[in-house]
CSV table of C-alpha atoms in Angstrom, one decimal:
chain,number,residue,atom,x,y,z
A,457,SER,CA,90.2,105.0,103.5
A,458,THR,CA,93.7,105.3,102.1
A,459,ASP,CA,93.0,103.0,99.0
A,460,GLN,CA,90.1,105.5,98.0
A,461,MET,CA,91.1,108.2,95.7
A,462,LEU,CA,89.4,112.1,95.7
A,463,ASP,CA,90.1,112.5,92.0
A,464,THR,CA,87.0,113.5,89.9
A,465,PRO,CA,86.5,114.5,86.0
A,466,THR,CA,86.8,118.2,87.3
A,467,SER,CA,89.5,117.8,90.1
A,468,ASN,CA,92.5,115.5,89.1
A,469,PHE,CA,95.6,115.0,91.0
A,470,ALA,CA,99.0,113.7,89.7
A,471,THR,CA,100.4,110.3,90.1
A,472,LEU,CA,103.5,108.8,89.4
A,473,ASN,CA,104.1,107.7,85.7
A,474,PRO,CA,105.6,104.1,85.2
A,475,ASN,CA,105.3,104.6,81.2
A,476,ASP,CA,107.7,107.3,81.6
A,477,SER,CA,110.6,105.8,84.0
A,478,THR,CA,113.1,103.6,83.8
A,479,GLY,CA,114.1,99.8,85.5
A,480,VAL,CA,110.3,99.5,86.4
A,481,ALA,CA,110.6,95.8,87.1
A,482,GLY,CA,112.4,93.3,89.6
A,483,ASN,CA,114.3,95.6,91.7
A,484,PHE,CA,112.0,99.1,90.9
A,485,THR,CA,108.3,98.9,91.6
A,486,VAL,CA,105.8,101.3,91.2
A,487,LEU,CA,103.1,100.9,93.9
A,488,GLU,CA,100.0,102.3,96.0
A,489,GLY,CA,98.3,103.3,93.0
A,490,ASN,CA,101.0,105.0,91.5
A,491,LEU,CA,101.8,107.1,94.6
A,492,GLY,CA,104.8,105.2,95.7
A,493,PHE,CA,107.8,103.2,94.5
A,494,THR,CA,110.0,100.4,95.9
A,495,VAL,CA,113.6,99.7,95.1
A,496,ASP,CA,115.2,96.8,96.5
A,497,ASN,CA,119.2,95.8,96.1
A,498,ASN,CA,119.5,98.5,93.5
A,499,SER,CA,123.3,100.0,92.6
A,500,PHE,CA,121.8,102.3,90.2
A,501,TYR,CA,119.4,105.1,90.3
A,502,ARG,CA,116.1,104.1,88.9
A,503,ASN,CA,113.6,106.9,88.2
A,504,VAL,CA,110.1,108.0,87.3
A,505,SER,CA,108.4,111.3,86.5
A,506,SER,CA,104.4,112.2,87.4
A,507,THR,CA,101.8,112.5,85.1
A,508,PHE,CA,101.3,116.3,85.7
A,509,PHE,CA,103.8,118.5,83.9
A,510,PRO,CA,103.9,122.0,86.1
A,511,GLU,CA,103.9,124.1,83.0
A,512,GLY,CA,101.2,127.1,83.8
A,513,LEU,CA,100.8,125.6,87.1
A,514,LYS,CA,101.6,126.5,90.8
A,515,GLY,CA,101.4,123.9,93.4
A,516,TYR,CA,102.8,122.0,96.3
A,517,TYR,CA,103.5,118.1,96.9
A,518,GLU,CA,105.2,116.1,99.7
A,519,TYR,CA,106.7,112.6,100.1
A,520,ARG,CA,107.7,110.5,103.1
A,521,VAL,CA,110.3,107.9,103.3
A,522,ASN,CA,108.3,105.1,104.5
A,523,VAL,CA,110.6,102.4,104.6
A,524,GLY,CA,114.5,101.8,104.5
A,525,THR,CA,117.2,104.4,104.7
A,526,PRO,CA,116.9,107.3,102.7
A,527,ASN,CA,118.5,107.5,99.4
A,528,PHE,CA,116.9,109.3,96.9
A,529,PHE,CA,116.8,112.5,94.3
A,530,ILE,CA,113.7,114.5,94.2
A,531,GLY,CA,113.1,117.3,92.0
A,532,MET,CA,112.7,118.3,88.1
A,533,TYR,CA,114.6,117.6,84.8
A,534,PRO,CA,113.7,118.9,81.2
A,535,ASP,CA,110.5,117.5,79.7
A,536,ASN,CA,112.3,116.2,76.5
A,537,LEU,CA,114.9,114.1,78.4
A,538,ALA,CA,114.5,110.4,78.1
A,539,PRO,CA,114.6,108.4,81.5
A,540,SER,CA,117.7,106.7,82.3
A,541,SER,CA,119.6,105.4,85.3
A,542,SER,CA,122.0,108.3,84.6
A,543,SER,CA,119.3,111.1,83.9
A,544,TYR,CA,120.7,113.1,87.5
A,545,THR,CA,124.0,113.4,85.8
A,546,VAL,CA,122.5,115.8,83.3
A,547,SER,CA,123.6,119.3,84.1
A,548,THR,CA,119.8,120.5,83.6
A,549,THR,CA,118.4,118.1,86.4
A,550,ILE,CA,117.8,120.0,89.7
A,551,TYR,CA,117.1,117.9,92.6
A,552,LEU,CA,117.2,117.9,96.4
A,553,ARG,CA,119.3,114.9,97.6
A,554,ASN,CA,118.7,112.8,101.0
A,555,SER,CA,121.5,114.6,102.3
A,556,GLY,CA,119.4,117.9,101.7
A,557,ALA,CA,122.0,119.1,99.2
A,558,LEU,CA,120.7,120.8,96.3
A,559,SER,CA,122.5,119.5,93.2
A,560,SER,CA,122.6,120.3,89.4
A,561,GLY,CA,123.7,117.0,87.5
A,562,THR,CA,126.5,116.0,89.5
A,563,THR,CA,127.4,119.6,91.0
A,564,THR,CA,126.4,120.2,94.2
A,565,LEU,CA,125.0,123.9,94.2
A,566,LYS,CA,123.8,124.0,98.2
A,567,SER,CA,124.7,121.4,100.9
A,568,GLY,CA,122.6,122.0,103.9
A,569,MET,CA,119.6,123.3,101.9
A,570,THR,CA,117.9,121.4,104.3
A,571,PRO,CA,118.8,118.9,107.2
A,572,ALA,CA,119.3,115.2,105.9
A,573,PHE,CA,116.6,112.8,105.8
A,574,SER,CA,115.8,110.0,107.7
A,575,THR,CA,113.0,107.1,107.7
A,576,GLY,CA,109.6,109.0,108.5
A,577,ASP,CA,110.6,112.2,107.3
A,578,VAL,CA,108.5,114.2,104.8
A,579,GLY,CA,109.8,116.2,102.2
A,580,MET,CA,107.9,119.2,100.7
A,581,VAL,CA,108.3,120.7,97.2
A,582,ALA,CA,106.3,123.7,96.3
A,583,PHE,CA,106.4,125.3,92.3
A,584,ASP,CA,105.1,128.4,90.4
A,585,PHE,CA,105.4,127.8,86.7
A,586,THR,CA,102.8,130.5,86.2
A,587,GLY,CA,103.3,133.3,83.7
A,588,SER,CA,107.4,133.8,83.4
A,589,ASN,CA,107.6,132.3,86.7
A,590,ARG,CA,109.8,129.1,87.0
A,591,TYR,CA,110.7,128.5,90.6
A,592,ILE,CA,110.9,125.5,93.0
A,593,TRP,CA,111.1,125.4,96.7
A,594,PHE,CA,112.4,122.3,99.1
A,595,GLY,CA,111.5,121.6,102.6
A,596,ARG,CA,111.5,119.1,105.1
A,597,ASN,CA,109.0,118.3,108.1
A,598,GLY,CA,107.2,121.3,107.8
A,599,THR,CA,110.1,123.7,107.8
A,600,TRP,CA,111.4,125.2,104.4
A,601,GLY,CA,115.0,125.2,103.6
A,602,VAL,CA,117.3,128.1,102.8
A,603,ASP,CA,117.9,129.3,99.3
A,604,GLN,CA,121.6,129.1,97.5
A,605,SER,CA,122.8,132.6,99.3
A,606,GLY,CA,121.0,131.1,102.7
A,607,ASN,CA,118.0,133.1,102.8
A,608,GLN,CA,114.7,131.4,104.2
A,609,GLN,CA,112.7,130.2,101.1
A,610,ASP,CA,109.2,131.3,101.2
A,611,PRO,CA,106.7,130.0,98.5
A,612,SER,CA,103.8,131.3,100.0
A,613,THR,CA,105.2,134.8,99.1
A,614,GLY,CA,107.0,133.8,96.1
A,615,THR,CA,110.5,134.6,97.4
A,616,ASN,CA,114.0,133.1,97.9
A,617,PRO,CA,113.4,129.9,95.5
A,618,ALA,CA,115.8,127.2,95.8
A,619,PHE,CA,116.2,127.4,91.8
A,620,THR,CA,115.1,129.4,88.8
A,621,PHE,CA,114.6,127.3,85.8
A,622,THR,CA,114.7,128.4,82.1
A,623,SER,CA,113.3,125.7,80.3
A,624,GLU,CA,110.3,123.7,80.5
A,625,GLN,CA,110.3,120.7,82.9
A,626,GLN,CA,108.7,117.8,84.9
A,627,LEU,CA,108.5,116.2,88.2
A,628,TYR,CA,111.6,113.8,88.8
A,629,PHE,CA,111.8,111.3,91.6
A,630,ALA,CA,114.6,108.8,91.4
A,631,SER,CA,116.0,106.2,94.3
A,632,ASN,CA,118.7,104.0,94.6
A,633,SER,CA,118.6,101.7,97.7
A,634,GLY,CA,122.1,99.7,97.6
A,635,SER,CA,122.0,96.6,99.1
A,636,GLY,CA,118.7,97.2,101.2
A,637,THR,CA,115.0,98.5,100.2
A,638,GLN,CA,113.5,101.8,100.5
A,639,THR,CA,110.0,102.8,99.7
A,640,ILE,CA,108.9,106.3,99.2
A,641,VAL,CA,105.2,107.2,99.1
A,642,VAL,CA,104.1,110.8,97.2
A,643,ASN,CA,101.2,112.9,98.3
A,644,PHE,CA,100.0,115.2,95.5
A,645,GLY,CA,96.9,116.2,97.4
A,646,GLN,CA,95.0,112.8,97.7
A,647,ASP,CA,96.4,110.9,100.7
A,648,SER,CA,98.2,112.6,103.4
A,649,THR,CA,98.7,109.6,105.2
A,650,PHE,CA,101.1,108.1,102.8
A,651,ALA,CA,99.3,104.8,102.3
A,652,GLY,CA,98.3,104.6,105.9
A,653,ALA,CA,101.8,105.1,107.5
A,654,THR,CA,100.9,108.4,109.5
A,655,THR,CA,97.7,110.3,110.5
A,656,ALA,CA,96.1,112.5,107.9
A,657,GLY,CA,96.9,116.1,108.0
A,658,GLY,CA,93.4,118.7,107.6
A,659,ASN,CA,94.4,120.3,104.9
A,660,ALA,CA,92.5,120.6,101.7
A,661,ASP,CA,93.7,121.1,98.0
A,662,VAL,CA,92.5,124.1,96.4
């Protein structure tokens, strides 16, 4: 069942954190056991972080646009930044847009890092914050994007990251639906069906 989580006392998975968010009420709702969010008739970027910080960790997660026309930011922002509808404008916030562009605050660092997203597409994020590493990689539908120099990203070998950070970060998810509705569901390892929207993958958390 997609409603049955895999967490145990010794193997926990991240979820979204409604206590570290902005606009969770009315037109922005965290749902699916804190693994998804819906934005409805919203003209501001509402955002939410995750319950796990990447510090000291190496990991991977993915997200799917289950409903609506994609209009989102997915990435990281400084762990001391209070969430607001304008968090994405801060120059130290790094995110991939639904257009496939990598941005820092309001500045585009790389257009076409991945192809643009459509409903049903799955975004991929890998990160390595172990030791002195501070790397993040972005992909879409099973293919990693290019880095800022146009080289193929490869988190399996730790090469060509999309961005290298110099400070502690937290995972960042933001969405603006305009006059429609958008639902994004995240898989941190506990549900590769994205709340029953697609067939489960065969991969296992390690």
